[in-house]
């Protein structure tokens, strides 16, 4: 019987070696790629940072934080000029008073604008009072909130009375025309007395008398003018807001008064 001839193995490396070699090449490329990503070209990064600085105003002159801080290991980027960045966003460091100063400046500017509005209103009212020959009968005071007209109590009322005198009605009519023309916002009427005690069948004290006098003025304007009664307030302050010394007859005469405050549209009433 003839002997069978053994088949010779194929030449070259075994087939499994090809697969293993491909796998090793892939792993090598993968680790090379990781290594290349872990290094930073400083020059290229400077260019990129400079571009961001011009576009977003985050970095200053292309400054970088890579490699400068411990936070890099945690994956957090830093800003070298953090204070400048915070300030650029409208914030201030602890202890500074930039916000307070800004608020104060805004408040001062608003007060100045209100005062200008009051002065313009006062100028118009003063001209109108001169035309109506009321300058001697009415005193004027100006604040940033209102223009105040003060009428002597003796001009409007008899002693201890809250009824308007007949002689006072022409003055009230002229004043009503001025209020119609320039009363662009709230009008407030306040009655005031001296400190001499009063006790009568109608009024128990000065508070009631001053309130009744303010109400009488309010009622007259509501009946004889086109003013909106809802925009007119009235109150009695009694003897508690004197403008002169109550120890003299002249001072008590000044304290017996009716004040009319004309607020403008910028008032914070």
XYZ file of N, CA and C in Angstrom:
807
model
N 0.877 -1.185 0.000
C 0.000 0.000 0.000
C 0.904 1.221 0.000
N 0.525 2.195 -0.855
C 1.339 3.429 -0.947
C 1.052 4.329 0.249
N 2.117 5.013 0.723
C 1.958 5.931 1.857
C 1.313 7.249 1.383
N 0.373 7.782 2.236
C -0.246 9.090 1.922
C 0.741 10.217 2.229
N 0.811 11.156 1.337
C 1.720 12.304 1.483
C 1.057 13.395 2.331
N 1.772 13.848 3.352
C 1.242 14.897 4.219
C 1.200 16.233 3.481
N 0.086 16.980 3.690
C -0.034 18.309 3.073
C 0.857 19.309 3.807
N 1.566 20.100 3.029
C 2.432 21.112 3.612
C 1.594 22.305 4.091
N 1.928 22.868 5.273
C 1.176 24.046 5.782
C 1.383 25.255 4.864
N 0.414 26.166 4.788
C 0.552 27.360 3.933
C 1.725 28.217 4.379
N 2.366 28.821 3.419
C 3.504 29.673 3.705
C 3.040 31.006 4.296
N 3.944 31.655 5.006
C 3.637 32.948 5.628
C 3.108 32.805 7.035
N 2.720 33.967 7.613
C 2.223 33.996 8.996
C 0.847 33.393 9.069
N 0.509 32.880 10.242
C -0.844 32.345 10.413
C -1.909 33.435 10.237
N -3.097 33.032 9.891
C -4.182 34.001 9.624
C -4.518 34.854 10.849
N -4.413 34.254 12.024
C -4.776 35.030 13.234
C -3.814 36.182 13.495
N -2.590 36.068 12.931
C -1.614 37.132 13.107
C -2.035 38.414 12.387
N -2.693 38.288 11.263
C -3.169 39.471 10.532
C -4.203 40.259 11.359
N -5.121 39.515 11.938
C -6.141 40.179 12.766
C -5.507 40.840 13.987
N -4.546 40.123 14.589
C -3.882 40.685 15.775
C -3.088 41.943 15.418
N -2.425 41.925 14.261
C -1.636 43.086 13.824
C -2.535 44.296 13.574
N -3.671 44.046 12.930
C -4.619 45.155 12.695
C -5.103 45.749 14.015
N -5.371 44.882 14.970
C -5.834 45.370 16.263
C -4.770 46.214 16.955
N -3.506 45.761 16.885
C -2.433 46.518 17.499
C -2.253 47.891 16.843
N -2.380 47.911 15.504
C -2.256 49.189 14.784
C -3.362 50.167 15.201
N -4.561 49.621 15.334
C -5.676 50.472 15.745
C -5.465 51.020 17.155
N -4.989 50.176 18.057
C -4.729 50.641 19.416
C -3.630 51.696 19.443
N -2.591 51.479 18.631
C -1.500 52.447 18.574
C -1.994 53.795 18.071
N -2.811 53.775 17.018
C -3.375 55.045 16.492
C -4.246 55.728 17.534
N -5.002 54.916 18.283
C -5.897 55.485 19.290
C -5.104 56.204 20.385
N -4.024 55.555 20.872
C -3.221 56.177 21.932
C -2.428 57.375 21.425
N -1.993 57.319 20.174
C -1.320 58.478 19.587
C -2.279 59.658 19.498
N -3.520 59.372 19.116
C -4.530 60.424 19.047
C -4.792 61.028 20.419
N -4.888 60.188 21.444
C -5.090 60.706 22.799
C -3.925 61.572 23.234
N -2.732 61.131 22.908
C -1.551 61.904 23.290
C -1.519 63.255 22.574
N -1.895 63.248 21.306
C -1.892 64.510 20.555
C -2.928 65.492 21.101
N -4.041 64.983 21.612
C -5.085 65.848 22.168
C -4.693 66.379 23.542
N -3.790 65.733 24.217
C -3.418 66.166 25.569
C -2.399 67.292 25.567
N -1.825 67.613 24.450
C -0.857 68.699 24.343
C -1.476 69.874 23.624
N -1.068 71.103 23.992
C -1.625 72.326 23.423
C -0.528 73.108 22.740
N -0.777 73.473 21.517
C 0.134 74.360 20.808
C -0.088 75.771 21.334
N 0.885 76.277 22.072
C 0.712 77.581 22.726
C 0.439 78.692 21.727
N 1.126 78.668 20.606
C 0.962 79.741 19.617
C -0.435 79.726 19.016
N -0.907 78.505 18.680
C -2.253 78.404 18.121
C -3.300 78.809 19.153
N -3.059 78.425 20.421
C -4.040 78.788 21.448
C -4.100 80.294 21.673
N -2.941 80.943 21.568
C -2.913 82.404 21.687
C -3.776 83.035 20.608
N -3.685 82.518 19.404
C -4.485 83.058 18.307
C -5.974 82.847 18.556
N -6.309 81.655 19.041
C -7.724 81.377 19.323
C -8.251 82.277 20.434
N -7.462 82.449 21.506
C -7.884 83.291 22.628
C -8.035 84.735 22.195
N -7.135 85.198 21.356
C -7.226 86.571 20.861
C -8.485 86.777 20.054
N -8.848 85.759 19.275
C -10.082 85.848 18.492
C -11.294 85.939 19.393
N -11.313 85.145 20.491
C -12.425 85.214 21.438
C -12.473 86.562 22.136
N -11.333 87.128 22.420
C -11.292 88.431 23.096
C -11.947 89.507 22.259
N -11.702 89.476 20.963
C -12.286 90.488 20.079
C -13.767 90.270 19.873
N -14.199 88.990 19.929
C -15.593 88.686 19.635
C -16.490 88.816 20.852
N -16.006 88.346 22.037
C -16.859 88.272 23.215
C -16.366 89.100 24.379
N -15.210 89.687 24.301
C -14.639 90.516 25.375
C -14.514 89.744 26.680
N -14.128 88.474 26.553
C -13.942 87.668 27.763
C -12.489 87.664 28.187
N -11.604 87.326 27.247
C -10.187 87.358 27.552
C -9.640 88.742 27.250
N -8.633 89.137 27.974
C -8.005 90.432 27.774
C -6.712 90.249 27.002
N -6.648 90.811 25.783
C -5.462 90.752 24.935
C -5.030 89.313 24.678
N -6.002 88.418 24.547
C -5.672 87.031 24.234
C -5.034 86.287 25.383
N -5.252 86.695 26.606
C -4.649 86.020 27.748
C -5.192 84.614 27.877
N -4.392 83.711 28.391
C -4.798 82.324 28.544
C -4.695 81.910 29.996
N -5.450 80.878 30.300
C -5.399 80.345 31.651
C -4.942 78.904 31.655
N -4.709 78.326 30.466
C -4.285 76.936 30.401
C -2.916 76.779 31.051
N -2.810 75.867 31.993
C -1.539 75.592 32.636
C -1.181 76.553 33.740
N -2.051 77.573 33.990
C -1.718 78.570 34.991
C -2.395 78.305 36.324
N -3.317 77.393 36.381
C -4.054 77.208 37.625
C -4.332 75.763 37.922
N -4.683 75.519 39.180
C -4.929 74.154 39.608
C -6.290 73.657 39.162
N -7.147 74.570 38.740
C -8.477 74.145 38.355
C -8.498 73.429 37.012
N -7.398 73.524 36.253
C -7.355 72.862 34.960
C -7.522 71.362 35.115
N -6.954 70.786 36.167
C -7.037 69.342 36.376
C -8.466 68.885 36.592
N -9.352 69.828 37.006
C -10.750 69.484 37.216
C -11.604 69.791 36.007
N -10.958 70.213 34.933
C -11.702 70.498 33.715
C -12.371 71.846 33.728
N -11.921 72.776 34.612
C -12.522 74.097 34.717
C -11.529 75.128 34.231
N -11.902 75.936 33.245
C -11.002 76.968 32.737
C -11.062 78.193 33.624
N -9.967 78.965 33.645
C -9.867 80.131 34.500
C -9.782 81.382 33.665
N -10.042 82.499 34.339
C -9.856 83.821 33.743
C -8.805 84.543 34.567
N -7.717 84.937 33.898
C -6.640 85.609 34.623
C -7.106 86.905 35.254
N -7.941 87.622 34.553
C -8.366 88.936 35.041
C -9.841 88.868 35.434
N -10.127 88.080 36.463
C -11.502 87.834 36.883
C -12.189 89.105 37.360
N -11.465 89.964 38.082
C -12.062 91.201 38.580
C -12.502 92.106 37.436
N -11.645 92.193 36.398
C -12.009 93.018 35.247
C -13.236 92.474 34.552
N -13.314 91.163 34.473
C -14.466 90.548 33.822
C -15.748 90.818 34.599
N -15.668 90.668 35.940
C -16.848 90.922 36.774
C -17.274 92.379 36.665
N -16.300 93.286 36.675
C -16.627 94.706 36.560
C -17.278 95.015 35.222
N -16.792 94.339 34.170
C -17.373 94.577 32.848
C -18.800 94.095 32.762
N -19.189 93.171 33.643
C -20.559 92.678 33.671
C -21.443 93.493 34.594
N -20.946 94.618 35.112
C -21.744 95.512 35.933
C -21.721 95.198 37.404
N -20.774 94.336 37.851
C -20.673 93.995 39.264
C -19.433 94.640 39.844
N -19.393 94.749 41.142
C -18.254 95.350 41.814
C -17.759 94.414 42.898
N -16.518 94.563 43.254
C -15.939 93.739 44.309
C -16.556 94.083 45.652
N -16.474 93.148 46.582
C -17.057 93.352 47.908
C -16.399 94.534 48.588
N -17.219 95.403 49.191
C -16.694 96.574 49.881
C -16.735 97.832 49.052
N -16.892 97.705 47.724
C -16.961 98.892 46.895
C -18.384 99.424 46.875
N -18.551 100.690 46.493
C -19.861 101.351 46.579
C -20.272 101.938 45.242
N -19.847 101.285 44.136
C -20.197 101.818 42.818
C -21.703 101.836 42.613
N -22.393 100.755 43.020
C -23.840 100.695 42.846
C -24.526 101.769 43.680
N -24.066 101.949 44.916
C -24.660 102.967 45.780
C -24.459 104.350 45.203
N -23.259 104.608 44.707
C -22.982 105.913 44.106
C -23.863 106.148 42.890
N -24.064 105.105 42.100
C -24.896 105.246 40.906
C -26.340 105.554 41.292
N -26.832 104.872 42.319
C -28.203 105.110 42.767
C -28.353 106.526 43.299
N -27.352 106.977 44.075
C -27.409 108.336 44.614
C -27.381 109.374 43.498
N -26.546 109.140 42.497
C -26.478 110.080 41.377
C -27.798 110.115 40.613
N -28.400 108.946 40.426
C -29.691 108.896 39.743
C -30.761 109.615 40.557
N -30.735 109.421 41.884
C -31.706 110.080 42.746
C -31.537 111.597 42.718
N -30.270 112.054 42.744
C -30.005 113.491 42.682
C -30.454 114.076 41.358
N -30.220 113.340 40.281
C -30.647 113.821 38.961
C -32.167 113.901 38.878
N -32.855 112.913 39.476
C -34.321 112.924 39.466
C -34.860 114.084 40.289
N -34.260 114.328 41.462
C -34.689 115.454 42.303
C -34.484 116.784 41.580
N -33.365 116.886 40.872
C -33.100 118.121 40.127
C -34.133 118.324 39.030
N -34.524 117.240 38.388
C -35.531 117.339 37.327
C -36.894 117.711 37.909
N -37.206 117.152 39.084
C -38.467 117.494 39.743
C -38.483 118.967 40.154
N -37.355 119.438 40.685
C -37.261 120.840 41.084
C -37.419 121.759 39.886
N -36.845 121.384 38.775
C -36.991 122.178 37.552
C -38.454 122.242 37.131
N -39.150 121.110 37.235
C -40.576 121.070 36.893
C -41.374 121.974 37.831
N -41.074 121.938 39.128
C -41.777 122.792 40.090
C -41.527 124.269 39.810
N -40.284 124.610 39.500
C -39.961 126.011 39.224
C -40.665 126.510 37.972
N -40.763 125.676 36.959
C -41.492 126.075 35.754
C -42.967 126.296 36.070
N -43.552 125.395 36.883
C -44.954 125.554 37.278
C -45.139 126.805 38.121
N -44.224 127.060 39.056
C -44.313 128.240 39.920
C -44.230 129.527 39.104
N -43.398 129.530 38.083
C -43.269 130.725 37.245
C -44.575 131.048 36.533
N -45.239 130.021 36.038
C -46.523 130.229 35.357
C -47.595 130.713 36.338
N -47.625 130.101 37.524
C -48.627 130.495 38.518
C -48.368 131.913 39.007
N -47.113 132.269 39.190
C -46.782 133.625 39.638
C -47.218 134.676 38.620
N -47.012 134.391 37.345
C -47.465 135.319 36.310
C -48.981 135.447 36.324
N -49.668 134.304 36.519
C -51.131 134.343 36.568
C -51.619 135.120 37.787
N -50.956 134.988 38.936
C -51.365 135.727 40.127
C -51.136 137.227 39.958
N -50.071 137.590 39.279
C -49.836 139.018 39.016
C -50.918 139.584 38.105
N -51.335 138.800 37.119
C -52.411 139.251 36.224
C -53.716 139.409 36.990
N -53.963 138.544 37.975
C -55.203 138.575 38.748
C -55.078 139.434 40.009
N -53.942 140.089 40.199
C -53.699 140.954 41.370
C -53.841 140.175 42.681
N -53.250 138.994 42.691
C -53.314 138.151 43.892
C -51.967 138.023 44.606
N -50.939 138.634 44.095
C -49.599 138.455 44.654
C -49.509 138.895 46.110
N -50.271 139.949 46.471
C -50.229 140.447 47.838
C -51.084 139.623 48.788
N -52.002 138.875 48.230
C -52.919 138.100 49.065
C -52.418 136.681 49.329
N -51.537 136.183 48.469
C -51.120 134.777 48.529
C -49.605 134.686 48.564
N -49.100 133.900 49.498
C -47.668 133.615 49.569
C -47.377 132.303 48.838
N -46.219 132.262 48.165
C -45.855 131.077 47.389
C -44.575 130.444 47.931
N -44.557 129.121 47.934
C -43.374 128.356 48.313
C -43.202 127.215 47.317
N -41.957 126.924 46.971
C -41.684 125.911 45.944
C -40.803 124.814 46.523
N -41.183 123.562 46.299
C -40.349 122.403 46.619
C -40.254 121.543 45.366
N -39.470 120.480 45.446
C -39.339 119.600 44.284
C -40.617 118.814 44.010
N -41.527 118.778 44.986
C -42.754 117.998 44.835
C -43.973 118.834 44.442
N -44.002 120.096 44.850
C -45.211 120.879 44.623
C -44.914 122.376 44.704
N -45.934 123.139 44.266
C -45.964 124.590 44.463
C -47.049 124.854 45.494
N -46.680 125.534 46.580
C -47.623 125.765 47.672
C -48.075 127.213 47.691
N -49.400 127.394 47.765
C -50.005 128.720 47.894
C -50.611 128.813 49.281
N -50.238 129.861 50.012
C -50.701 130.017 51.389
C -51.567 131.261 51.500
N -52.801 131.086 52.019
C -53.745 132.186 52.208
C -53.948 132.426 53.705
N -53.966 133.664 54.107
C -54.159 134.012 55.513
C -55.567 133.637 55.951
N -55.655 133.087 57.148
C -56.965 132.696 57.655
C -57.901 133.877 57.805
N -57.373 135.045 58.195
C -58.219 136.226 58.378
C -58.827 136.694 57.069
N -58.161 136.385 55.944
C -58.706 136.744 54.639
C -59.919 135.901 54.281
N -59.929 134.660 54.721
C -60.977 133.728 54.317
C -62.090 133.565 55.335
N -61.777 133.629 56.625
C -62.756 133.281 57.653
C -62.761 134.307 58.776
N -63.915 134.406 59.402
C -63.998 135.157 60.655
C -63.447 134.278 61.776
N -63.138 134.904 62.896
C -62.567 134.178 64.018
C -63.511 133.078 64.502
N -62.988 131.865 64.613
C -63.770 130.736 65.107
C -64.786 130.199 64.114
N -64.769 130.661 62.864
C -65.752 130.243 61.868
C -65.078 129.458 60.744
N -65.856 128.587 60.105
C -65.365 127.826 58.961
C -66.116 128.182 57.694
N -66.927 129.247 57.752
C -67.669 129.694 56.567
C -66.868 130.779 55.847
N -66.715 130.630 54.543
C -65.962 131.602 53.766
C -66.636 132.973 53.820
N -65.845 134.000 54.007
C -66.361 135.367 54.044
C -66.745 135.815 52.637
N -67.723 136.695 52.556
C -68.144 137.212 51.253
C -67.000 137.954 50.569
N -66.201 138.648 51.347
C -65.080 139.399 50.778
C -64.011 138.478 50.181
N -64.003 137.209 50.613
C -62.983 136.276 50.142
C -63.385 135.581 48.840
N -64.653 135.666 48.462
C -65.119 134.912 47.286
C -64.459 135.358 45.975
N -64.255 136.673 45.733
C -63.542 137.062 44.502
C -62.132 136.483 44.434
N -61.451 136.447 45.576
C -60.118 135.845 45.606
C -60.199 134.351 45.295
N -61.194 133.690 45.863
C -61.362 132.264 45.616
C -61.678 131.987 44.151
N -62.478 132.854 43.523
C -62.810 132.662 42.108
C -61.573 132.789 41.220
N -60.755 133.799 41.503
C -59.529 133.977 40.717
C -58.564 132.810 40.932
N -58.477 132.375 42.177
C -57.600 131.253 42.473
C -58.108 129.970 41.812
N -59.421 129.826 41.749
C -59.994 128.652 41.089
C -59.626 128.595 39.616
N -59.607 129.755 38.951
C -59.204 129.790 37.539
C -57.758 129.355 37.358
N -56.905 129.788 38.282
C -55.487 129.395 38.201
C -55.336 127.891 38.417
N -56.085 127.353 39.376
C -56.006 125.921 39.633
C -56.532 125.119 38.444
N -57.579 125.605 37.792
C -58.091 124.922 36.602
C -57.043 124.886 35.489
N -56.297 125.964 35.377
C -55.322 126.070 34.290
C -54.061 125.261 34.570
N -53.607 125.245 35.822
C -52.307 124.638 36.122
C -52.373 123.451 37.076
N -53.568 123.081 37.502
C -53.693 121.902 38.374
C -53.624 120.625 37.554
N -52.415 120.213 37.200
C -52.228 119.064 36.315
C -52.175 117.734 37.055
N -52.177 117.764 38.368
C -52.125 116.523 39.145
C -52.927 116.726 40.434
N -52.497 116.103 41.515
C -53.210 116.187 42.788
C -53.109 117.596 43.371
N -54.208 118.065 43.950
C -54.243 119.324 44.690
C -54.609 118.996 46.138
N -53.837 119.509 47.069
C -54.060 119.210 48.482
C -54.340 120.499 49.250
N -55.403 120.480 50.030
C -55.804 121.642 50.829
C -55.627 121.290 52.299
N -54.870 122.129 53.018
C -54.634 121.912 54.439
C -55.056 123.140 55.234
N -55.819 122.897 56.312
C -56.193 123.964 57.226
C -55.313 123.971 58.454
N -54.922 125.176 58.922
C -54.047 125.313 60.092
C -54.601 126.396 61.017
N -54.340 126.237 62.303
C -54.782 127.225 63.294
C -53.597 127.604 64.194
N -53.832 128.579 65.073
C -52.826 128.870 66.109
C -53.066 127.928 67.281
N -52.380 128.177 68.390
C -52.504 127.270 69.537
C -53.459 127.756 70.606
N -54.234 128.778 70.285
C -55.230 129.256 71.256
C -56.381 128.255 71.301
N -56.692 127.695 72.466
C -57.754 126.681 72.535
C -59.101 127.255 72.108
N -59.893 126.420 71.462
C -61.242 126.806 71.052
C -62.212 125.740 71.534
N -63.335 126.193 72.002
C -64.394 125.284 72.406
C -65.718 125.995 72.200
N -66.471 125.509 71.222
C -67.746 126.138 70.895
C -68.784 125.060 70.652
N -69.978 125.505 70.340
C -71.048 124.544 70.100
C -70.784 123.712 68.855
N -70.002 124.258 67.917
C -69.762 123.553 66.654
C -68.413 122.846 66.628
N -67.380 123.465 67.197
C -66.039 122.893 67.133
C -65.512 122.639 68.540
N -65.106 121.411 68.766
C -64.606 121.036 70.093
C -63.160 121.451 70.290
N -62.406 121.573 69.197
C -60.989 121.922 69.312
C -60.480 122.453 67.965
N -59.201 122.777 67.941
C -58.605 123.350 66.736
C -58.517 122.347 65.586
N -58.435 121.072 65.914
C -58.414 120.072 64.848
C -59.695 120.102 64.033
N -60.822 120.158 64.713
C -62.099 120.201 64.011
C -62.246 121.501 63.225
N -61.804 122.617 63.784
C -61.904 123.898 63.087
C -61.053 123.899 61.815
N -59.817 123.438 61.925
C -58.950 123.431 60.741
C -59.477 122.481 59.667
N -60.018 121.350 60.071
C -60.586 120.404 59.106
C -61.803 121.000 58.407
N -62.655 121.692 59.171
C -63.849 122.296 58.596
C -63.484 123.409 57.625
N -62.448 124.174 57.887
C -62.020 125.234 56.979
C -61.457 124.661 55.680
N -60.666 123.597 55.795
C -60.159 122.947 54.588
C -61.302 122.373 53.755
N -62.308 121.824 54.421
C -63.463 121.276 53.717
C -64.262 122.378 53.029
N -64.390 123.547 53.654
C -65.120 124.656 53.046
C -64.449 125.103 51.743
N -63.123 125.185 51.766
C -62.399 125.558 50.544
C -62.584 124.494 49.470
N -62.515 123.223 49.874
C -62.724 122.126 48.934
C -64.119 122.205 48.304
N -65.137 122.387 49.127
C -66.511 122.454 48.630
C -66.685 123.606 47.642
N -66.062 124.735 47.922
C -66.222 125.895 47.026
C -65.606 125.603 45.658
N -64.416 125.032 45.634
C -63.787 124.709 44.351
C -64.564 123.620 43.611
N -65.097 122.655 44.349
C -65.861 121.579 43.719
C -67.133 122.108 43.066
N -67.723 123.181 43.647
C -68.975 123.727 43.131
C -68.774 124.775 42.039
N -67.660 125.497 42.082
C -67.497 126.646 41.183
C -66.445 126.442 40.088
N -65.733 125.341 40.091
C -64.707 125.103 39.071
C -64.955 123.753 38.391
N -64.180 123.508 37.351
C -64.261 122.225 36.637
C -63.223 121.226 37.143
N -62.612 121.513 38.283
C -61.628 120.599 38.854
C -62.282 119.271 39.239
N -61.555 118.183 39.062
C -62.044 116.863 39.435
C -61.931 116.707 40.953
N -63.057 116.587 41.657
C -62.994 116.453 43.126
C -62.161 115.257 43.579
N -62.065 114.242 42.715
C -61.272 113.062 43.091
C -59.782 113.369 43.156
N -59.366 114.472 42.530
C -57.957 114.857 42.524
C -57.650 115.913 43.586
N -58.633 116.222 44.429
C -58.434 117.231 45.476
C -58.550 116.558 46.840
N -57.541 116.748 47.665
C -57.555 116.211 49.016
C -57.622 117.359 50.008
N -58.253 117.116 51.130
C -58.342 118.154 52.160
C -58.144 117.528 53.531
N -57.516 118.282 54.406
C -57.246 117.782 55.759
C -57.020 118.961 56.697
N -57.231 118.719 57.987
C -56.972 119.720 59.011
C -55.776 119.322 59.854
N -54.843 120.244 60.034
C -53.634 119.954 60.813
C -53.645 120.639 62.168
N -54.714 121.370 62.457
C -54.823 122.001 63.763
C -53.682 122.977 64.028
N -53.147 122.904 65.238
C -52.089 123.819 65.681
C -50.700 123.202 65.604
N -50.589 122.017 65.002
C -49.372 121.219 65.155
C -48.284 121.496 64.118
N -48.563 122.320 63.136
C -47.537 122.645 62.130
C -47.424 124.165 62.030
N -46.943 124.833 63.066
C -46.834 126.292 63.015
C -45.674 126.734 62.125
N -45.809 127.913 61.539
C -44.721 128.496 60.750
C -44.166 129.752 61.422
N -44.743 130.118 62.558
C -44.288 131.295 63.290
C -44.491 131.053 64.780
N -44.021 131.996 65.574
C -44.082 131.892 67.029
C -45.495 132.209 67.508
N -46.093 131.255 68.195
C -47.452 131.457 68.694
C -47.511 132.369 69.920
N -46.375 132.803 70.413
C -46.379 133.655 71.605
C -46.668 135.114 71.281
N -46.724 135.472 69.991
C -47.003 136.854 69.585
C -48.246 136.889 68.722
N -48.991 138.002 68.732
C -50.175 138.121 67.878
C -49.838 137.981 66.395
N -48.685 138.536 65.992
C -48.300 138.442 64.593
C -48.032 136.987 64.185
N -47.356 136.242 65.089
C -47.061 134.830 64.808
C -48.316 133.996 64.728
N -49.260 134.249 65.644
C -50.515 133.489 65.617
C -51.304 133.802 64.346
N -51.247 135.048 63.882
C -51.948 135.415 62.651
C -51.369 134.661 61.450
N -50.047 134.463 61.428
C -49.424 133.718 60.327
C -49.777 132.234 60.382
N -49.916 131.721 61.596
C -50.227 130.290 61.735
C -51.660 129.970 61.335
N -52.562 130.960 61.451
C -53.941 130.743 61.001
C -53.962 130.919 59.486
N -53.974 129.805 58.772
C -53.818 129.857 57.324
C -54.435 128.628 56.655
N -54.580 128.739 55.338
C -54.976 127.598 54.497
C -53.911 127.441 53.416
N -53.347 126.260 53.317
C -52.308 125.979 52.325
C -52.881 125.116 51.205
N -52.572 125.500 49.982
C -53.005 124.742 48.801
C -51.746 124.289 48.064
N -51.541 122.994 47.995
C -50.362 122.444 47.330
C -50.748 121.891 45.968
N -50.046 122.364 44.959
C -50.300 121.945 43.588
C -49.163 121.025 43.165
N -49.450 119.747 43.062
C -48.434 118.772 42.666
C -48.352 118.712 41.141
N -47.157 118.419 40.638
C -46.984 118.282 39.186
C -46.901 116.812 38.798
N -46.763 116.556 37.509
C -46.841 115.190 37.013
C -45.661 114.319 37.413
N -44.545 114.923 37.802
C -43.376 114.146 38.216
C -43.324 113.931 39.725
N -44.282 114.472 40.457
C -44.279 114.334 41.910
C -44.474 112.868 42.311
N -43.838 112.476 43.400
C -43.986 111.114 43.913
C -44.995 111.113 45.047
N -46.099 111.810 44.853
C -47.126 111.912 45.897
C -47.845 110.575 46.029
